[in-house]
Amino acid sequence: MTLDEAKTELKLLKHELRRHDELYYNKAEPEISDWEYDQLRLRLNEIEKRFPELKRSNSPSQKVGAPVSGIFSKITHKKPMLSLENAFSKEELGDFIERVQNFLNTSENLEFCAEHKIDGLSASIFYKNGQLEYAATRGDGYVGEDVTNNIRTISSIPQNIKYLGEIEIRGEVYMPIKSFMELNRQREEVGEKLFANPRNAAAGSLRQLDAEVTKSRNLGFFAYYADGSELNIETQIEVMELIKKLGFASSEYKLCSSLEDMYKYCNDTSQNRPNLPYEIDGAVFKLNSLELQNRLGFVGRNPRHSIAFKFPAEEAETVILDISIGVGRTGKITPVAILEPVNLNGAMVSRATLHNFNEIERKQISIGDTVKILRSGDVIPKIIAVTKKSGNSMFSMPTTCPSCGANLVQYSGLVDLYCPNHFGCSAQAVRYISYFVSKNCLDIPGLGEKQVEEFFEEGRIKTALDVFKLREKEIDAPLASKPGWGKVSAQKLYDAIENSRDVSLSRFIVSLGIPGVGEVIAQLLADRFKDIEKLRNAEKTDLVELDGLGDLMAEEIYAFFRNDVNIKFIEEFKNLVTIIYQEKIIDMASKFYNKTVVFTGTLSKLSRNEAKQIAISKGAKIGSSISNKTDIVVVGENPGSKLRKAMELGVQIMSEEEFLNLMI
Ligand code: IVH
């Protein structure tokens, strides 16, 4: 590999990793499995190791976990909560032991404590004089989120322990498979989005503003780490014993003293995996002696003393019952295999993505074939091979869009088929409008894909911008008389729409739906150009220069702003909203940082818009109605029912004057 080749591949890898981080952490909609993600990371590490001069401090290899979100207050960890290096084979496990031996300058057999690698999220719980003081998520490894109230609702976490002095316990919060299945069943019943796996469900359940919701989710906790002021212990096995004595649950663990022992533990655990009531994605091996652990220290984001052996993705066989064709918001056509439901490590699987038609051709897939599918715990499974042919002829590529009938096209250089009828295809319109009103864009609660589809069919909205004209349809077709709607819900929707008219520049950019431009890239563009016109007129070179963008993305953005239809859309969109550019908020200490603020009543010193803009500039989100998501209500004259509701819910209430004093 030459330096130039390394540079090109690194650029692509970084771009891909950032994209997948965004999908995983911010959208909770991963496109690839953990396994594939790990492979990308490994490749990045490998290239950075070979060409250290290309390693940058902002490389994904230097980051651990999710950025801290800001919904909760922050807690700085006493010691960083880092992550583990991965091994995928016996050989790599052997290399790890050898590295440890070399570092310690010994050829003696070392002892390792083997544990389950629980597929959940790590948490740190701090006790003082026997009382649970606070608890935090891992966050970015250095600063986590304060989830004390939520942690207190987990029944396997004791509120009091018999330990004088200070002690920090760390472990994994997880959701038992049974609870996960039940939760998704309930969500399906009410049409809520399903959690992709127990880990996402556990993370979503722990990071709730209402601890009652966390409580109802039946989470569990396995402890695996203790660090205290008066701990007199020398090994990880003793840590596990102490943890149990203090009243915590721990998953199974075992002392291993050779590579053979360790590999056997991996095989046994992997075999027993389907019988466990919780998800694991591997085994963890920790050098048993705590003193030696200390001597080994860290390299980058990983401690040298431990390693995670990741199990390969799970496979199963099933039959393809049908192939359905999806049309995405950009017109991308995706074939999806409808499968005879099959159990894969606790989850019933009935769909598998086929990505594109090349894949169908390459694998010679027909309806009725028996196929091997693969799932690594988190995403829609993939078909990896046909194991028995049905004898049916190969599924043939559609030539027309299943929604609008337009002839499909294949753009040069791209494998996917597209419906080119961007402005006349109802499937695309519905997908795009649903995206436009979703949480990361205009964030209009009350408008989900189902409602958008209905409104579209009824002719209430035809394009995304029609959302702002929805109220005008009231005269002919009152929303309140539509089944499932009432006066209150209709009013709530109109309020939310009005409220979405104050939109930050980055959300405005995300809402445009430029392929590949999500929150992270939109923020990058907003911070660089600070103004939609400046971004629109940016030269290709200005865009390429942006770190983290990449040539392909720069090209895509440049082309987007040179398209007449897009320009017209932006012009109209701009006239319907107020775009606010938020300077990067460094004032995390502000009382308003990431708080949802609602204004009610007439303000005397400021206009409503001014007040909102000031609050936004301090990092606040503006809400339209009072709910348990509201943090602060600013009250002017004649506040009406919102004030009463705020009092009922115990939301913090402040006057206009108090608000202004805090803003200065
Ligand atoms: S020890 C330096 N033990 O796996 C990190 N972690 O990539 C030490 N995990 O962040 C963590 N089961 O969330 C440890 N028995 C176990 C674990 C475990 C699951 C998770 C944890 C950690 C990640 C490491």
XYZ file of C-alpha atoms and ligand atoms in Angstrom:
688
model
C 0.000 0.000 0.000
C 1.416 3.389 -0.958
C 1.018 6.517 1.149
C -1.442 7.910 -1.385
C -3.532 4.751 -1.367
C -3.533 4.805 2.431
C -4.685 8.441 2.408
C -7.557 7.683 0.053
C -8.699 4.619 1.963
C -8.434 6.419 5.311
C -10.588 9.237 4.004
C -13.247 6.787 2.852
C -13.091 4.789 6.079
C -13.402 7.895 8.262
C -16.335 9.064 6.228
C -18.033 5.676 6.507
C -17.348 5.352 10.235
C -18.727 8.825 10.945
C -21.800 8.023 8.882
C -22.353 4.770 10.766
C -21.722 6.488 14.116
C -24.410 8.967 13.240
C -26.825 6.214 12.202
C -26.087 4.244 15.339
C -25.883 6.897 18.030
C -28.075 9.687 16.768
C -30.659 7.886 14.710
C -30.616 4.471 16.437
C -30.973 3.036 12.933
C -27.777 1.155 12.200
C -27.310 0.023 8.610
C -24.570 -2.469 9.281
C -23.958 -5.054 11.966
C -21.545 -4.538 14.847
C -19.392 -7.132 13.225
C -19.056 -5.157 10.006
C -18.527 -1.939 11.974
C -15.699 -3.602 13.891
C -14.103 -4.659 10.591
C -14.118 -1.032 9.382
C -12.565 0.137 12.650
C -9.957 -2.604 12.533
C -8.999 -1.627 9.001
C -8.684 2.024 10.074
C -6.449 1.045 12.996
C -4.349 -1.153 10.758
C -3.714 1.647 8.238
C -3.027 4.205 10.976
C -0.561 1.772 12.503
C 1.250 1.346 9.198
C 1.209 5.053 8.415
C 1.341 6.793 11.802
C 1.962 10.112 10.061
C -1.632 9.989 8.796
C -3.140 9.572 12.245
C -5.113 12.643 13.355
C -6.398 13.480 16.800
C -9.973 13.641 15.486
C -9.784 10.174 13.939
C -12.634 7.807 14.870
C -9.903 5.525 16.285
C -9.460 8.036 19.111
C -13.082 8.151 20.139
C -15.065 5.953 22.490
C -18.813 5.608 22.472
C -21.477 8.199 22.034
C -21.165 11.933 22.364
C -22.788 13.162 25.547
C -26.273 14.270 24.583
C -27.063 17.124 26.933
C -30.480 15.879 28.008
C -29.076 14.909 31.393
C -26.592 16.724 33.574
C -22.987 15.643 33.275
C -20.814 13.583 35.559
C -17.078 13.365 35.076
C -15.848 9.843 35.684
C -13.242 9.338 38.390
C -11.333 7.157 35.948
C -12.164 7.068 32.242
C -14.608 4.376 31.125
C -12.840 3.084 28.073
C -13.489 0.170 25.786
C -11.933 -3.149 24.957
C -9.864 -4.289 22.063
C -11.507 -7.069 20.079
C -10.238 -10.497 19.055
C -12.071 -12.587 16.494
C -10.052 -15.831 16.438
C -8.015 -18.170 18.609
C -4.916 -16.802 16.929
C -5.760 -13.230 17.905
C -6.433 -14.378 21.450
C -2.974 -16.015 21.444
C -1.413 -12.778 20.149
C -3.055 -10.898 23.010
C -1.574 -13.250 25.651
C 1.829 -12.933 24.006
C 1.616 -9.128 24.020
C 0.776 -9.143 27.724
C 3.638 -11.548 28.471
C 6.093 -9.478 26.438
C 5.039 -6.288 28.141
C 5.514 -7.870 31.562
C 8.698 -9.516 30.378
C 7.597 -12.978 31.439
C 6.990 -16.314 29.765
C 5.034 -17.661 32.732
C 1.446 -18.764 32.311
C -0.814 -15.888 33.206
C -4.278 -16.187 34.723
C -7.288 -14.500 33.180
C -10.775 -14.031 34.514
C -13.260 -14.971 31.772
C -16.662 -13.272 31.765
C -19.665 -12.919 29.499
C -19.601 -9.880 27.271
C -23.072 -8.565 28.012
C -24.725 -6.730 25.144
C -26.024 -3.698 26.968
C -24.595 -0.339 27.983
C -22.106 0.290 30.723
C -22.918 2.327 33.800
C -21.001 3.545 36.808
C -22.623 3.652 40.245
C -21.035 5.491 43.135
C -21.740 4.650 46.792
C -20.688 6.646 49.830
C -21.008 5.262 53.351
C -23.212 2.508 52.025
C -25.647 4.803 50.170
C -26.098 5.028 46.409
C -24.946 8.604 45.673
C -25.090 8.890 41.907
C -24.952 6.883 38.703
C -23.763 7.766 35.227
C -23.662 6.336 31.719
C -20.332 5.947 29.943
C -20.993 8.887 27.606
C -17.830 9.731 25.712
C -15.742 7.765 28.222
C -14.720 10.818 30.237
C -17.995 12.549 30.927
C -21.228 10.589 31.276
C -24.859 11.439 31.856
C -26.402 11.589 35.294
C -28.969 8.788 35.296
C -29.167 8.353 39.085
C -32.965 8.397 39.326
C -33.329 5.891 36.538
C -30.641 3.570 37.909
C -32.449 3.540 41.251
C -35.440 1.861 39.565
C -33.418 -1.218 38.542
C -34.230 -3.928 41.031
C -30.876 -5.753 40.774
C -29.058 -2.587 41.897
C -29.040 -2.182 45.690
C -29.776 1.287 47.124
C -27.681 0.521 50.202
C -24.674 -1.714 50.516
C -22.604 -2.869 53.454
C -19.461 -0.913 52.651
C -18.073 2.006 54.565
C -16.211 4.657 52.644
C -16.440 5.266 48.923
C -16.804 2.633 46.244
C -17.561 2.779 42.534
C -19.229 -0.192 40.889
C -19.326 -0.527 37.132
C -21.216 -2.986 35.027
C -23.638 -3.473 32.196
C -27.277 -2.414 32.150
C -29.173 -4.839 29.909
C -32.682 -5.823 28.937
C -33.609 -9.489 29.357
C -34.616 -11.029 26.005
C -38.112 -11.809 27.300
C -38.731 -8.201 28.348
C -37.369 -7.014 25.004
C -39.763 -9.239 23.048
C -42.695 -8.132 25.205
C -41.775 -4.448 24.874
C -41.590 -4.681 21.091
C -44.881 -6.583 20.989
C -46.549 -3.761 22.926
C -44.930 -1.124 20.709
C -46.066 -2.884 17.573
C -49.608 -2.947 18.894
C -49.701 0.825 19.243
C -47.755 1.455 16.056
C -44.564 2.680 17.724
C -41.159 2.142 16.161
C -39.616 -1.137 17.272
C -36.246 -1.379 19.005
C -33.717 -3.148 16.812
C -32.241 -5.218 19.655
C -32.137 -5.517 23.448
C -29.092 -3.226 23.648
C -30.830 -0.326 21.910
C -33.910 -0.982 24.003
C -31.844 -0.914 27.220
C -30.107 2.312 26.191
C -33.406 3.951 25.235
C -34.972 2.816 28.498
C -32.180 4.050 30.730
C -31.985 7.448 29.072
C -35.556 8.433 29.890
C -36.488 11.714 31.485
C -39.247 9.963 33.372
C -37.811 7.332 35.741
C -41.202 5.607 35.851
C -40.736 4.643 32.213
C -37.331 3.152 33.029
C -38.900 1.230 35.869
C -41.558 -0.260 33.612
C -38.884 -1.602 31.252
C -37.606 -4.270 33.629
C -33.885 -3.674 33.114
C -31.159 -5.784 34.706
C -27.596 -5.007 35.764
C -24.501 -7.205 35.883
C -21.574 -5.730 37.805
C -17.973 -6.457 36.764
C -15.780 -3.765 38.304
C -15.204 -2.235 41.731
C -12.851 0.512 42.827
C -12.973 1.620 46.438
C -11.064 3.440 49.100
C -10.558 0.491 51.410
C -10.554 -2.413 49.026
C -8.170 -5.092 50.043
C -8.344 -7.307 47.051
C -5.812 -8.435 44.534
C -7.605 -10.161 41.698
C -10.518 -9.754 39.317
C -12.021 -12.993 40.664
C -12.056 -11.374 44.132
C -13.731 -8.307 42.581
C -16.498 -10.560 41.281
C -16.842 -12.257 44.676
C -17.011 -8.917 46.491
C -19.592 -7.644 44.042
C -21.821 -10.609 44.786
C -21.307 -10.237 48.527
C -22.420 -6.618 48.298
C -25.691 -7.737 46.724
C -25.087 -7.182 43.006
C -25.756 -9.688 40.280
C -22.804 -10.781 38.180
C -22.886 -12.861 35.048
C -21.022 -16.138 35.003
C -17.205 -15.959 35.304
C -14.343 -18.437 35.378
C -10.601 -18.477 35.934
C -8.569 -19.550 32.875
C -4.854 -20.219 32.862
C -4.017 -21.056 29.270
C -4.991 -20.171 25.733
C -6.694 -23.577 25.483
C -8.780 -22.840 28.588
C -9.766 -19.469 27.217
C -10.721 -20.755 23.805
C -12.764 -23.551 25.393
C -14.600 -20.920 27.454
C -15.420 -19.084 24.192
C -16.746 -22.233 22.538
C -18.758 -23.374 25.551
C -20.240 -19.928 26.054
C -21.078 -19.565 22.382
C -22.884 -22.928 22.464
C -24.817 -22.001 25.550
C -25.668 -18.557 24.175
C -29.181 -19.430 22.927
C -30.116 -20.690 26.418
C -29.181 -17.475 28.191
C -32.011 -15.121 29.176
C -29.916 -12.112 28.083
C -27.923 -11.204 24.957
C -24.170 -11.567 24.910
C -21.929 -10.787 21.981
C -18.761 -12.437 23.176
C -16.507 -13.184 26.096
C -14.199 -10.830 27.989
C -10.805 -11.885 29.356
C -9.232 -9.793 32.092
C -5.777 -10.353 33.511
C -6.614 -11.677 36.966
C -3.940 -9.848 38.968
C -4.997 -6.244 39.604
C -1.418 -5.272 40.292
C -0.332 -6.534 36.873
C -3.343 -4.812 35.306
C -2.042 -1.549 36.714
C 1.428 -2.120 35.354
C 0.087 -2.737 31.859
C -1.772 0.557 31.545
C -3.550 1.681 28.390
C -2.947 2.081 24.721
C -5.213 4.667 23.102
C -8.748 3.842 24.088
C -8.091 0.286 25.307
C -6.539 -1.145 28.470
C -3.715 -3.559 27.636
C -4.821 -6.027 30.296
C -8.135 -7.143 28.806
C -9.653 -8.225 25.547
C -13.110 -8.982 24.161
C -13.520 -12.125 22.098
C -16.399 -11.326 19.767
C -18.614 -14.152 18.592
C -19.186 -14.370 14.894
C -22.566 -13.271 13.653
C -25.363 -15.790 14.008
C -26.712 -17.771 11.113
C -29.925 -19.686 10.386
C -31.769 -21.240 7.456
C -35.204 -20.269 6.208
C -37.320 -19.911 3.069
C -37.985 -16.775 1.002
C -41.770 -16.403 0.807
C -41.798 -13.259 -1.298
C -39.724 -10.284 -2.384
C -41.217 -6.863 -1.839
C -39.972 -3.663 -3.442
C -39.510 -0.538 -1.321
C -39.173 3.021 -2.679
C -37.097 5.359 -0.494
C -37.323 9.140 -0.178
C -34.644 9.681 -2.807
C -36.304 7.187 -5.134
C -33.892 4.384 -4.294
C -35.452 0.992 -4.918
C -34.710 -1.651 -2.287
C -35.740 -5.255 -2.599
C -36.635 -6.878 0.721
C -36.999 -10.626 1.214
C -40.063 -11.695 3.194
C -38.996 -14.792 5.093
C -40.654 -17.641 6.835
C -40.137 -16.439 10.435
C -37.109 -18.019 12.066
C -35.579 -17.646 15.521
C -32.103 -16.128 15.617
C -30.764 -15.916 19.137
C -34.061 -14.984 20.665
C -35.365 -12.654 17.971
C -37.935 -13.720 15.388
C -36.730 -12.675 11.974
C -39.143 -12.314 9.060
C -37.440 -9.838 6.716
C -33.983 -9.549 5.229
C -32.589 -6.767 3.141
C -31.422 -7.686 -0.341
C -29.742 -4.279 -0.835
C -29.971 -4.138 -4.620
C -30.631 -6.239 -7.664
C -26.961 -6.980 -8.342
C -27.048 -8.911 -5.133
C -30.073 -10.935 -6.257
C -28.319 -11.711 -9.498
C -25.024 -12.539 -7.831
C -26.702 -14.923 -5.429
C -29.201 -16.173 -8.048
C -32.108 -15.685 -5.657
C -35.641 -16.888 -6.456
C -38.820 -16.839 -4.389
C -39.144 -20.216 -2.640
C -35.383 -20.714 -2.206
C -33.965 -21.880 1.100
C -31.352 -19.393 2.221
C -28.797 -18.946 4.944
C -29.291 -15.673 6.801
C -26.942 -13.891 9.130
C -27.656 -11.587 12.003
C -25.203 -10.180 14.456
C -27.603 -8.999 17.049
C -28.619 -5.626 15.812
C -29.677 -5.000 12.254
C -32.059 -6.424 9.701
C -30.413 -9.687 8.761
C -28.728 -10.351 5.467
C -28.997 -13.284 3.110
C -25.562 -14.744 2.697
C -26.196 -17.723 0.424
C -28.816 -19.874 -1.220
C -28.603 -23.370 0.263
C -31.417 -25.031 -1.698
C -32.869 -23.884 -5.006
C -36.619 -23.954 -5.392
C -36.432 -24.415 -9.137
C -38.371 -21.167 -9.683
C -36.874 -18.759 -12.163
C -34.661 -16.042 -10.768
C -36.462 -13.010 -9.399
C -36.414 -10.530 -12.214
C -35.577 -6.919 -11.821
C -38.619 -4.630 -11.984
C -38.412 -2.122 -14.811
C -41.031 0.245 -13.436
C -41.646 1.875 -10.058
C -44.158 -0.156 -7.996
C -45.688 3.105 -6.781
C -45.917 5.452 -9.779
C -45.075 3.200 -12.728
C -42.189 5.375 -13.987
C -39.390 3.564 -15.789
C -36.591 2.886 -13.326
C -33.095 4.169 -14.039
C -29.601 3.241 -12.994
C -27.405 6.330 -12.601
C -23.889 5.912 -13.892
C -21.487 4.740 -11.232
C -24.256 3.609 -8.866
C -25.476 0.052 -8.414
C -28.951 0.873 -7.174
C -32.017 1.415 -9.285
C -33.915 4.662 -8.833
C -37.382 5.913 -9.609
C -36.507 9.195 -11.368
C -39.979 10.659 -10.899
C -38.937 12.648 -7.793
C -41.852 15.063 -7.954
C -44.603 12.797 -9.184
C -44.064 9.553 -7.313
C -46.336 9.298 -4.293
C -44.179 6.725 -2.490
C -41.210 9.115 -2.665
C -43.329 12.090 -1.660
C -44.737 10.298 1.390
C -41.268 9.094 2.436
C -39.783 12.555 2.021
C -42.610 14.361 3.833
C -42.347 11.843 6.696
C -38.634 12.550 6.828
C -39.188 16.317 6.631
C -41.408 16.342 9.739
C -39.388 13.738 11.684
C -37.416 14.385 14.846
C -34.118 15.329 13.221
C -35.745 17.709 10.744
C -38.699 19.929 11.645
C -39.659 17.696 14.564
C -43.442 17.901 14.403
C -44.821 15.443 16.935
C -48.177 13.996 15.899
C -47.120 13.546 12.280
C -45.708 10.077 11.747
C -45.428 8.087 8.537
C -48.978 6.739 8.972
C -50.545 10.208 9.333
C -48.491 11.609 6.448
C -49.668 8.752 4.251
C -53.307 9.422 5.167
C -53.009 13.193 4.732
C -51.356 12.621 1.389
C -54.077 10.275 0.195
C -56.764 12.701 1.345
C -55.046 15.511 -0.540
C -54.388 17.572 2.598
C -50.683 17.677 1.776
C -49.016 17.059 -1.551
C -45.535 18.376 -0.896
C -43.445 18.803 2.244
C -44.112 22.551 2.376
C -47.866 21.935 2.344
C -47.430 20.930 5.988
C -47.353 24.661 6.774
C -50.648 25.126 4.913
C -52.401 22.243 6.626
C -54.527 24.549 8.730
C -56.033 26.170 5.621
C -57.688 22.839 4.803
C -59.668 23.097 8.026
C -62.489 24.935 6.309
C -63.325 22.138 3.872
C -62.168 19.154 5.873
C -61.843 19.733 9.621
C -59.165 17.509 11.066
C -61.136 17.078 14.281
C -63.840 15.145 12.459
C -61.349 12.650 11.033
C -61.345 9.262 12.839
C -58.590 9.137 15.409
C -58.470 12.942 15.720
C -60.235 15.402 17.993
C -60.227 19.140 18.625
C -57.375 18.898 21.121
C -55.099 16.724 19.005
C -55.733 18.880 15.925
C -54.906 22.044 17.878
C -51.787 20.397 19.264
C -50.650 19.536 15.763
C -51.222 23.097 14.509
C -49.299 24.483 17.493
C -46.426 22.106 16.813
C -46.361 23.159 13.161
C -46.308 26.851 14.119
C -43.556 26.114 16.544
C -41.427 24.356 13.965
C -41.217 27.609 11.998
C -38.247 28.643 14.134
C -35.676 26.287 12.780
C -31.950 26.116 13.382
C -29.751 26.320 10.308
C -28.489 22.778 10.795
C -32.017 21.364 10.989
C -32.964 23.370 7.915
C -30.058 21.722 6.087
C -30.968 18.228 7.315
C -34.571 18.808 6.208
C -33.502 19.384 2.620
C -32.813 15.673 2.399
C -29.474 15.941 0.594
C -28.397 12.304 0.287
C -25.903 11.444 3.051
C -26.315 14.749 4.929
C -27.471 13.993 8.469
C -27.157 15.935 11.711
C -23.377 15.754 12.011
C -22.590 16.947 8.506
C -25.371 19.540 8.620
C -23.862 20.985 11.802
C -20.456 21.018 10.148
C -21.904 22.986 7.211
C -23.871 25.325 9.474
C -20.776 26.109 11.557
C -18.680 26.770 8.483
C -21.136 28.869 6.436
C -23.452 30.242 9.146
C -25.980 31.226 6.493
C -28.014 29.241 3.977
C -27.187 31.639 1.121
C -23.460 31.314 1.763
C -23.788 27.536 1.783
C -25.846 27.625 -1.396
C -23.190 29.635 -3.189
C -20.239 27.697 -1.791
C -17.715 26.575 -4.364
C -16.763 22.943 -4.613
C -13.319 23.781 -3.234
C -14.848 25.383 -0.108
C -16.763 22.182 0.537
C -13.895 19.772 -0.148
C -11.773 21.676 2.357
C -14.123 20.809 5.202
C -12.628 18.114 7.368
C -14.923 15.139 7.569
C -16.782 15.792 4.321
C -14.919 13.939 1.598
C -14.918 14.557 -2.154
C -18.020 12.536 -2.950
C -20.143 14.289 -0.388
C -18.815 17.701 -1.438
C -19.781 16.871 -5.013
C -23.263 15.772 -3.939
C -23.881 18.955 -1.920
C -22.555 21.193 -4.676
C -24.799 19.523 -7.256
C -27.822 19.727 -4.949
C -27.569 23.511 -4.768
C -27.224 23.791 -8.550
C -30.555 22.088 -9.255
C -33.401 24.470 -10.182
C -36.098 22.458 -8.446
C -34.092 22.379 -5.221
C -33.442 26.125 -5.435
C -37.137 26.811 -5.854
C -37.910 24.575 -2.882
C -35.317 26.347 -0.710
C -36.711 29.761 -1.669
C -40.242 28.753 -0.681
C -39.088 26.941 2.443
C -37.107 30.012 3.538
C -40.205 32.176 3.244
C -42.184 29.899 5.509
C -39.713 29.662 8.386
C -37.244 31.709 10.409
C -33.784 30.221 10.161
C -31.710 30.643 13.270
C -28.010 30.124 13.280
C -26.830 29.064 16.671
C -23.206 29.889 17.421
C -21.619 26.800 18.883
C -22.870 26.586 22.422
C -20.008 26.419 24.787
C -22.030 27.682 27.683
C -23.024 24.246 28.828
C -23.372 25.709 32.284
C -26.340 27.796 31.131
C -29.513 26.867 32.944
C -31.139 26.581 29.532
C -28.618 24.319 27.862
C -30.585 21.511 26.220
C -33.676 22.267 28.252
C -37.128 22.342 26.677
C -38.639 25.746 27.315
C -42.244 26.765 26.720
C -43.401 30.396 26.615
C -46.926 31.264 27.621
C -48.841 34.498 28.101
C -47.932 37.943 26.778
C -44.356 39.048 27.366
C -43.871 42.740 28.104
C -40.204 43.430 27.389
C -39.590 41.088 24.461
C -41.500 39.776 21.515
C -42.208 36.047 21.600
C -39.787 35.538 18.712
C -37.013 37.497 20.365
C -37.443 35.559 23.586
C -37.326 32.262 21.710
C -34.200 33.259 19.819
C -32.413 34.267 23.006
C -33.326 30.964 24.625
C -32.176 29.036 21.558
C -28.891 30.922 21.603
C -28.342 29.528 25.106
C -28.950 26.017 23.887
C -32.645 25.664 24.709
C -35.192 23.770 22.661
C -38.563 25.468 22.347
C -41.679 23.456 23.078
C -45.243 24.316 22.122
C -47.229 22.513 24.773
C -46.604 21.423 28.334
C -45.779 17.774 28.842
C -43.449 15.774 31.018
C -40.738 16.659 28.481
C -40.985 20.357 29.393
C -38.248 21.622 31.704
C -39.021 25.322 32.116
C -42.106 27.459 31.502
C -41.631 31.200 31.077
C -44.835 32.968 32.019
C -46.037 36.333 30.766
C -49.380 38.031 31.403
C -52.649 36.054 31.085
C -50.927 32.699 30.820
C -54.047 30.500 30.605
C -54.174 26.734 30.912
C -50.488 26.093 30.224
C -49.540 27.538 33.583
C -52.036 25.306 35.363
C -50.742 22.221 33.545
C -47.135 23.190 34.342
C -48.042 23.448 38.023
C -49.776 20.093 37.938
C -46.720 18.455 36.405
C -44.323 20.241 38.719
C -42.451 21.921 35.837
C -40.165 24.794 36.802
C -41.944 28.127 36.293
C -40.243 31.503 35.827
C -41.360 35.034 35.125
C -40.182 37.076 32.147
C -37.925 39.037 34.471
C -36.283 35.966 35.963
C -35.815 34.650 32.443
C -34.091 37.850 31.310
C -31.843 37.964 34.366
C -30.644 34.448 33.661
C -29.986 35.255 30.032
C -27.518 38.048 30.649
S -14.913 -4.522 31.269
C -12.102 -0.840 29.530
N -16.533 -6.578 31.290
O -18.064 -4.016 26.586
C -13.493 -1.321 29.515
N -16.988 -4.813 29.774
O -15.867 -2.683 24.627
C -13.676 -2.374 30.549
N -19.022 -5.130 28.437
O -17.691 -0.671 27.520
C -14.995 -2.948 30.505
N -19.590 -7.069 29.290
O -19.936 -1.807 27.951
C -16.250 -5.381 30.730
N -17.897 -8.450 31.436
C -17.624 -7.265 30.892
C -18.440 -6.688 29.898
C -18.081 -5.455 29.355
C -19.912 -6.124 28.426
C -19.061 -3.943 27.556
C -18.847 -2.628 28.267
C -17.610 -2.046 27.669
C -17.527 -2.754 26.346
C -16.078 -2.905 25.939
